[in-house]
Coordinates of C-alpha atoms and ligand atoms in Angstrom, one line a residue:
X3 CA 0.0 0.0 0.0
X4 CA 1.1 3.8 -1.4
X5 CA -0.3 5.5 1.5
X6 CA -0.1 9.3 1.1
X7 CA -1.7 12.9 1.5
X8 CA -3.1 12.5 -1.9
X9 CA -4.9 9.1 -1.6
X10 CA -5.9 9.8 1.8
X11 CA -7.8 13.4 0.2
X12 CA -9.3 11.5 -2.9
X13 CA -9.9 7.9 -2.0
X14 CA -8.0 6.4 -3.5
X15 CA -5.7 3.6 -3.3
X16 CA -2.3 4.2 -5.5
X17 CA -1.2 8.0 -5.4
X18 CA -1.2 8.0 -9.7
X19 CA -3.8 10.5 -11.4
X20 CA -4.3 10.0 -15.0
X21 CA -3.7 13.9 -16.3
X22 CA -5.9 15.4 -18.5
X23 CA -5.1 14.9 -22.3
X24 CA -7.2 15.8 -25.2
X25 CA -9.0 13.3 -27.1
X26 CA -7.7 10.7 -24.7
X27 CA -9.9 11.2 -21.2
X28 CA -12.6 9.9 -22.0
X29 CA -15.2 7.6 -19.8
X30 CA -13.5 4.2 -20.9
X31 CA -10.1 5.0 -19.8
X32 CA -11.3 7.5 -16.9
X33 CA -13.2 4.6 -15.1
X34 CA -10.6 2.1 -15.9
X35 CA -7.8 4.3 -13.6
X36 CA -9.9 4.8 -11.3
X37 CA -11.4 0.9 -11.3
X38 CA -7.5 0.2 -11.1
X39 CA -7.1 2.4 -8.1
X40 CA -6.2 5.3 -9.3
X41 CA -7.4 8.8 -10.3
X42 CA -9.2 9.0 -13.9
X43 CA -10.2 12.4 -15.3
X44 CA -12.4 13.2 -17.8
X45 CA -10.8 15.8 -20.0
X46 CA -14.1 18.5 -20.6
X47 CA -12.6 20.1 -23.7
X48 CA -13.0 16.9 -25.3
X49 CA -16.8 16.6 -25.3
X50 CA -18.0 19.0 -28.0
X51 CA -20.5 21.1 -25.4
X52 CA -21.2 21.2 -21.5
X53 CA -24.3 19.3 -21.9
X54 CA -21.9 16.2 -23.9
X55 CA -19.7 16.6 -20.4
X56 CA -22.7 15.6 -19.1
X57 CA -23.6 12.7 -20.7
X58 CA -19.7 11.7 -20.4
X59 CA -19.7 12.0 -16.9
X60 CA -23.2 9.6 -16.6
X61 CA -21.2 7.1 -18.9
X62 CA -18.1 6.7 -16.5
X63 CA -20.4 6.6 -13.4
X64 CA -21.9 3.5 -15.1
X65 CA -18.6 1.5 -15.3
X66 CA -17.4 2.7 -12.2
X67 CA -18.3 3.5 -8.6
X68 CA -14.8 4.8 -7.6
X69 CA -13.7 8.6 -7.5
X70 CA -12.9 10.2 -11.0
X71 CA -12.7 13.8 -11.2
X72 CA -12.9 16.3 -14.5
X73 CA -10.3 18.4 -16.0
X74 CA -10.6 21.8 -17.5
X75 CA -7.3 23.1 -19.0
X76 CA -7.4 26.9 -20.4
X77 CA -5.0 28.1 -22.9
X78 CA -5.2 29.9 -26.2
X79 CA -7.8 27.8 -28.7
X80 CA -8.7 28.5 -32.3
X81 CA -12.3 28.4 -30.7
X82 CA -12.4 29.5 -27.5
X83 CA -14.3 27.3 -25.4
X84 CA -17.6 28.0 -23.0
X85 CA -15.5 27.0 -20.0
X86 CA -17.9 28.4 -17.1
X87 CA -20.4 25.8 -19.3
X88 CA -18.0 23.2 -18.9
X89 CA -17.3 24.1 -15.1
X90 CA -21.2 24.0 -14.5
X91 CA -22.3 21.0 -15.6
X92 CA -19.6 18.8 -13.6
X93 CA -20.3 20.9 -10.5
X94 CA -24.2 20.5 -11.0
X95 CA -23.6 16.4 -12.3
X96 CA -22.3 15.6 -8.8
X97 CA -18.4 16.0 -9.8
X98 CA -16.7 16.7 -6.7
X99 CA -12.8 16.4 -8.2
X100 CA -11.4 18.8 -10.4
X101 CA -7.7 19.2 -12.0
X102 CA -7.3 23.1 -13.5
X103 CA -4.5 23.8 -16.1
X104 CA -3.6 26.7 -17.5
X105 CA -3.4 30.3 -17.9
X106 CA -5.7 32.4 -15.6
X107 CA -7.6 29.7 -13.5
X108 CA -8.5 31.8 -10.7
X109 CA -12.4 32.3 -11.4
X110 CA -12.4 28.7 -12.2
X111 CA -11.0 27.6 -8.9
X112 CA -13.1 29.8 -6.7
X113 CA -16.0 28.9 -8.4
X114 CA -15.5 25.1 -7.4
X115 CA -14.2 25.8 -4.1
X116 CA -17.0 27.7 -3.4
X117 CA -19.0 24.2 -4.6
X118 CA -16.8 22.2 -1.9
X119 CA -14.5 20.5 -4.4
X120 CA -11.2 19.2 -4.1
X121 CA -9.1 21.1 -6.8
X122 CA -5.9 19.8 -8.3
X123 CA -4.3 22.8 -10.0
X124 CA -1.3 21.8 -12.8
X125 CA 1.1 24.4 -12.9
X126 CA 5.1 24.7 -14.5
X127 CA 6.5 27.2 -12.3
X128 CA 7.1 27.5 -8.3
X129 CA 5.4 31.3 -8.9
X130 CA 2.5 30.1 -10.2
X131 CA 2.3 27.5 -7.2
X132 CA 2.3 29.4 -4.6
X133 CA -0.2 32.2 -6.2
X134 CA -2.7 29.6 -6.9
X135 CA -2.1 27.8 -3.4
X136 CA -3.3 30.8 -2.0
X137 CA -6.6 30.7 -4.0
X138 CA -7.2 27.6 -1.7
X139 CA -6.0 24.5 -4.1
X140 CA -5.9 20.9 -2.3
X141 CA -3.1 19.8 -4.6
X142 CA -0.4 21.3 -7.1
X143 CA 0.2 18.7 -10.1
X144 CA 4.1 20.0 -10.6
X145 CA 4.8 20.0 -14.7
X146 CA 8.3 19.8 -15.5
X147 CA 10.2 20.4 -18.9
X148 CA 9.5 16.4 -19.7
X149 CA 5.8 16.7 -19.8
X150 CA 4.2 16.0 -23.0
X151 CA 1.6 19.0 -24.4
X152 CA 2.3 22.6 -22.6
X153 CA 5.5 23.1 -20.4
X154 CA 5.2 27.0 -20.0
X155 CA 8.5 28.7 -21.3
X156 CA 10.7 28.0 -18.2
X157 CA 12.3 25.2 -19.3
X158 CA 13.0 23.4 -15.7
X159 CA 13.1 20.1 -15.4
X160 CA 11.1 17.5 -13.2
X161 CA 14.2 17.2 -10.5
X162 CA 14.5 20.6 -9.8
X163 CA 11.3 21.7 -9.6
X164 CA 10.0 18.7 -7.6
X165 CA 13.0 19.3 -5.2
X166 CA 11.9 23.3 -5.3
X167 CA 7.9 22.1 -4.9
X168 CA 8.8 20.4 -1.3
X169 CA 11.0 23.2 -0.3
X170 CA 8.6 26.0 -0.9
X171 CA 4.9 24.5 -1.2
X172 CA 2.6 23.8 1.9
X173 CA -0.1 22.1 0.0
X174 CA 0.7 18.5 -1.5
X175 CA 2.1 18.4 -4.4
X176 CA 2.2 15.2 -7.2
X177 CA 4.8 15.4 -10.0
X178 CA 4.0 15.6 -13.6
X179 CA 6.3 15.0 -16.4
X180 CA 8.7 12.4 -17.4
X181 CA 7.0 9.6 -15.0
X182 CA 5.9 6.1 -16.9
X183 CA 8.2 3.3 -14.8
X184 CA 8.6 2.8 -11.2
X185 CA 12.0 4.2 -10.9
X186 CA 10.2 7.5 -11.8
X187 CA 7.4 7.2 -9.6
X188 CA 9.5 6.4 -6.9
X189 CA 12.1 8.9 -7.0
X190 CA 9.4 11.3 -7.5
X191 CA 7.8 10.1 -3.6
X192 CA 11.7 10.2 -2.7
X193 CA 11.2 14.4 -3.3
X194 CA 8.3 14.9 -1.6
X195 CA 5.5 14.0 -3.8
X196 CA 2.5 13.2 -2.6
X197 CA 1.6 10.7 -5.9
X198 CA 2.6 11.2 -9.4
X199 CA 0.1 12.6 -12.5
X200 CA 1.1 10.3 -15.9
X201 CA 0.0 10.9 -19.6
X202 CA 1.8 9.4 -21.7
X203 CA 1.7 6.2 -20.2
X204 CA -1.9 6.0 -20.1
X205 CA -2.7 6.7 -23.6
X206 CA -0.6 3.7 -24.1
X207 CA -2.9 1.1 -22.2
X208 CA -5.0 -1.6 -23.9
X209 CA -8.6 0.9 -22.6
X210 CA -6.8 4.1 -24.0
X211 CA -9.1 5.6 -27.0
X212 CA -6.2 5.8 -29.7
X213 CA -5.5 3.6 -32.3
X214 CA -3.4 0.7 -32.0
X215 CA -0.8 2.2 -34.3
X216 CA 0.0 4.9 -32.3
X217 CA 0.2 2.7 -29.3
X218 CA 2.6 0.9 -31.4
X219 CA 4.4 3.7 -32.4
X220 CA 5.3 5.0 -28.5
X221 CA 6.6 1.1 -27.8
X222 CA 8.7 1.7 -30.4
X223 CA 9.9 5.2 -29.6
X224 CA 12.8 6.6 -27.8
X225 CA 13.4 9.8 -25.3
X226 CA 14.2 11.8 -28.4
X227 CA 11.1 11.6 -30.6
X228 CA 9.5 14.7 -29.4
X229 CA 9.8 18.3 -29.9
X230 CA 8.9 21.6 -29.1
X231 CA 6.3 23.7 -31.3
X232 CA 5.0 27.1 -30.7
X233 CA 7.8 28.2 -28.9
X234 CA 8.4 31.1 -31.0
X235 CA 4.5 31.6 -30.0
X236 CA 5.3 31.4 -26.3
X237 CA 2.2 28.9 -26.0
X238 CA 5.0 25.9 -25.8
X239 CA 3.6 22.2 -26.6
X240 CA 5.7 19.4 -26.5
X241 CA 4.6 17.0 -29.6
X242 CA 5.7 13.7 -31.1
X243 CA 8.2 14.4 -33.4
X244 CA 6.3 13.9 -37.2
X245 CA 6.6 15.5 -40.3
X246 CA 3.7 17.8 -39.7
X247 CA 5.8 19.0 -36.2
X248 CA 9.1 19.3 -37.7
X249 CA 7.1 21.4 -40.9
X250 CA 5.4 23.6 -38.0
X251 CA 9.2 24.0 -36.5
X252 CA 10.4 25.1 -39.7
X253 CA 7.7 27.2 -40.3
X254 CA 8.6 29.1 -36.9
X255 CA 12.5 29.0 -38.0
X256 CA 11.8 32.1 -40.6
X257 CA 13.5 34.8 -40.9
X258 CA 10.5 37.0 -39.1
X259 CA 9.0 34.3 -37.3
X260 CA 5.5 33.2 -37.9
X261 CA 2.3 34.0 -37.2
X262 CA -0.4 31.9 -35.6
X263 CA -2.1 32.0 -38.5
X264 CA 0.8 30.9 -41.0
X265 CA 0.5 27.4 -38.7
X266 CA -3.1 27.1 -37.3
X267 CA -4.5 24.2 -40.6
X268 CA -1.2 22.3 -39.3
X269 CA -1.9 22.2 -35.7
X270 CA -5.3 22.3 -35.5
X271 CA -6.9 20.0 -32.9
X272 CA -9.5 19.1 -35.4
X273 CA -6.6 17.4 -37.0
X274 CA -4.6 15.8 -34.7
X275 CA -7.8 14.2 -33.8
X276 CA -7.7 12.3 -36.4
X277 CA -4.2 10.8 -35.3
X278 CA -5.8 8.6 -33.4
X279 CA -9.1 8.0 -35.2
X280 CA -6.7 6.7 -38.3
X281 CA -3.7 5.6 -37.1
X282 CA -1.3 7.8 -39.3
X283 CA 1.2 9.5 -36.8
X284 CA 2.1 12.2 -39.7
X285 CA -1.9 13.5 -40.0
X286 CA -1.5 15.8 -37.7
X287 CA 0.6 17.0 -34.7
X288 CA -0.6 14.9 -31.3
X289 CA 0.8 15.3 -27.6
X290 CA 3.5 13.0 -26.3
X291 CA 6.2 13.1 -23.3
X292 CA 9.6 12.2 -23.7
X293 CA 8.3 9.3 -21.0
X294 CA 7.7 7.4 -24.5
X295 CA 11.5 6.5 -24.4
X296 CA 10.3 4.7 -20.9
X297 CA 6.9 2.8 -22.4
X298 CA 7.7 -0.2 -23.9
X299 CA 4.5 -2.2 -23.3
X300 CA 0.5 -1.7 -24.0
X301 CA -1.1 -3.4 -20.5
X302 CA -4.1 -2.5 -19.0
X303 CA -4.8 0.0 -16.5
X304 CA -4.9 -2.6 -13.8
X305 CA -1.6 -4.4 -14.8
X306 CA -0.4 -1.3 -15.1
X307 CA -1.1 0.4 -12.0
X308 CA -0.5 -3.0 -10.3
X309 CA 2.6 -3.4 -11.4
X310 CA 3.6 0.1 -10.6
X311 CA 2.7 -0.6 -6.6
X312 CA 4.6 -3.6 -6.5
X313 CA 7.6 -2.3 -8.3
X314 CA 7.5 1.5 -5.8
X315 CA 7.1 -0.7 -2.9
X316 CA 9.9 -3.1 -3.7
X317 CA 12.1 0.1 -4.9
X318 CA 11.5 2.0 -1.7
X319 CA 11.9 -1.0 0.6
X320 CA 15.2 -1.7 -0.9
X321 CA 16.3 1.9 -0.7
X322 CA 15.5 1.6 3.0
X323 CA 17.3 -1.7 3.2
X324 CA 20.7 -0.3 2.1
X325 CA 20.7 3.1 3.6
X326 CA 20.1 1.0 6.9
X327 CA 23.1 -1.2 6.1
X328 CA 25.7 1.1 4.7
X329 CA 24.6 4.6 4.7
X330 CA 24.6 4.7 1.2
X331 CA 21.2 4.0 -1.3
X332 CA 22.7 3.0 -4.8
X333 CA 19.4 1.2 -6.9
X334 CA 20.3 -2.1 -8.4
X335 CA 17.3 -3.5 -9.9
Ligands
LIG16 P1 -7.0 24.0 -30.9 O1 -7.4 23.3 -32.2 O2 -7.9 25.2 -30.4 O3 -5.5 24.6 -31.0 C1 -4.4 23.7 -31.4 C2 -3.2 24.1 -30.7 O4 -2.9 25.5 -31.0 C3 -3.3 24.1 -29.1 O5 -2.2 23.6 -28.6 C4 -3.6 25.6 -28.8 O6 -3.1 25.9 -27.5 C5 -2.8 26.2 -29.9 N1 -3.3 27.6 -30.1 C6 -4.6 27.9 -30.5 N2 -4.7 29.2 -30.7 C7 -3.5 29.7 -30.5 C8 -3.0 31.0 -30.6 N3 -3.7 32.1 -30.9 N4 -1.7 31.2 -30.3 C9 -0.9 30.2 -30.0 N5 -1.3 28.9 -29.9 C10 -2.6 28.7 -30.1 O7 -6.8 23.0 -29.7 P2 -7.6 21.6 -29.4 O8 -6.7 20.5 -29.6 O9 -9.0 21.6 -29.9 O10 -7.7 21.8 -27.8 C11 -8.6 22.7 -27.2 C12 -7.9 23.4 -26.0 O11 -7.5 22.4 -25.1 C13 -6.7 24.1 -26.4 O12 -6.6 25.3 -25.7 C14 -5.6 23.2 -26.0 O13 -4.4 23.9 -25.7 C15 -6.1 22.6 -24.8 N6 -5.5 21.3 -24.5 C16 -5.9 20.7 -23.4 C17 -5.2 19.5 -23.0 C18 -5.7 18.8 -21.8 O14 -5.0 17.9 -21.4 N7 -6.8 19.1 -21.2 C19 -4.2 19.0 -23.7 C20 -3.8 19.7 -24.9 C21 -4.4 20.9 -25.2

């Protein structure tokens, strides 16, 4: 047993949220995380209205009884979403878990803990912590430079900011980025998380939504198949490294830069979308964490997560086991 602040708060029983990830977070894989004992959340943005949040959040409810929560991320959007909609109808369906992402959350986080919800707030910098601790967040989901989609433009990774987050945060935190083994999740309890938020890793399980070849395809990748887009943009995603990425990258390269508009038919969500509707991993650009360099399997959410407690525990106990015999902790397995 994974015992922590963060289980003990959401009831749970392994410390591992599934993060919010567009097209992916949807009621199959939400209530299979959180049927496996962790956290599943339903990404809102995905469901074309409030009312299809709805209906999304009655669909998970019928496959499972555990706690799953909702994410609402806000960044720039070629159509900008109705996200006090969004917020609404989770609050008013009975959602009592929420994970907030972006730029500006503040209304959104008053509004649901004004509703009595527990709020997980995703952030990239130790700034941004701390202001939106004081709003009242439960839990800060710590992004580092490894995380797949938006980074923010600091560029710090996972280590230091985890090591920063337990220096200078009072609320739990769980880290984000980078994390799709044991060794990961471990060493990110080892500085002071309170549980650890995976991506990656869960689109490639056997419930994930995508299609098979894209599963495929992050089994067969390495650490260095990502890249950076909209940097130039200062809206930062991390991508899987495809032709359309690398022509969005060149497009940004200029002399003069680019526009938004010189790139939006490339990275359209629309678009990547159809990524994992079709299979092709050129269609479009799509999300992915350098974690793919870690995935090397496609097992369920239970084997998964399973495995993962087994693995921590026997990590942690054999840390313990050394550091009691010589002082010293190398890792060996
Ligand atoms: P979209 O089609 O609206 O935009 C595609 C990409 O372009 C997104 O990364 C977006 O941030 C970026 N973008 C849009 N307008 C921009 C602008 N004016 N300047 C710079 N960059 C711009 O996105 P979508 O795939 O339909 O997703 C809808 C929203 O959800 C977007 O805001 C997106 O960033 C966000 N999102 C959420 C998650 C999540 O986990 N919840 C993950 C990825 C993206």
């Amino acid at each position: 047993m994974l015992t922590t602040p963060l289980t003990k708060l959401l009831g749970i029983r392994i410390p591992a949220v599934q993060g919010g990830m567009q097209w992916v977070g949807v009621p199959k894989l939400v209530a299979a995380v959180s049927e496996a004992g962790g956290l599943g959340l339903l990404t809102a943005l995905t469901q074309p209205s409030p009312e299809a949040l709805r209906a999304a959040i009655r669909e998970t409810r019928t496959l499972t009884s555990k706690p799953f929560g909702v994410n609402i991320t806000l960044l720039p959007s070629i159509n900008p979403p109705d996200y006090e909609g969004y917020a609404r109808a989770a609050v008013e369906e009975g959602v009592r878990i929420f994970e907030t992402a972006g730029n500006n959350p503040g209304a959104l986080i008053k509004y649901f803990k004004s509703n009595g919800c527990i709020v997980l707030h995703k952030c990239t910098a130790i700034r941004h912590a701390k202001s939106t601790e004081r709003l009242g967040v439960d839990v800060i989901s710590i992004d580092g430079l490894e995380c797949a989609g938006h980074p923010g433009e600091d560029d710090i990774g996972g280590l230091v900011l985890m090591a920063r987050a337990a220096k200078e945060l009072k609320v739990p935190f769980i880290a984000s980025g980078g994390i799709a083994d044991a060794r990961g999740f471990a060493a990110a309890l080892a500085l002071g998380a309170a549980g650890v938020n995976m991506g990656t890793r869960f689109m490639c399980t056997v419930e994930s939504p995508i299609h098979r070849n894209i599963k495929d395809k992050i089994v067969a990748s390495t650490e260095r198949d990502t890249v950076h887009i909209f940097r130039t943009l200062h809206n930062t995603a991390r991508v899987y490294k495809n032709k359309v990425a690398l022509e969005v990258v060149a497009i940004e390269r200029r002399p003069g830069g680019a526009k938004f508009e010189d790139i939006k038919d490339l990275v359209s969500g629309a678009r990547g979308r159809k990524v994992y509707e079709l299979g092709d991993p050129d269609y479009g650009i799509w999300s992915a964490g350098i974690a793919v360099g870690l995935i090397d399997d496609i097992p369920t959410c239970k084997e998964l997560l399973e495995r993962l407690e087994k693995q921590v525990a026997e990590i942690i106990g054999g840390l313990t086991q050394v550091v009691g015999a010589s002082g010293s902790c190398p890792v060996s397995n």
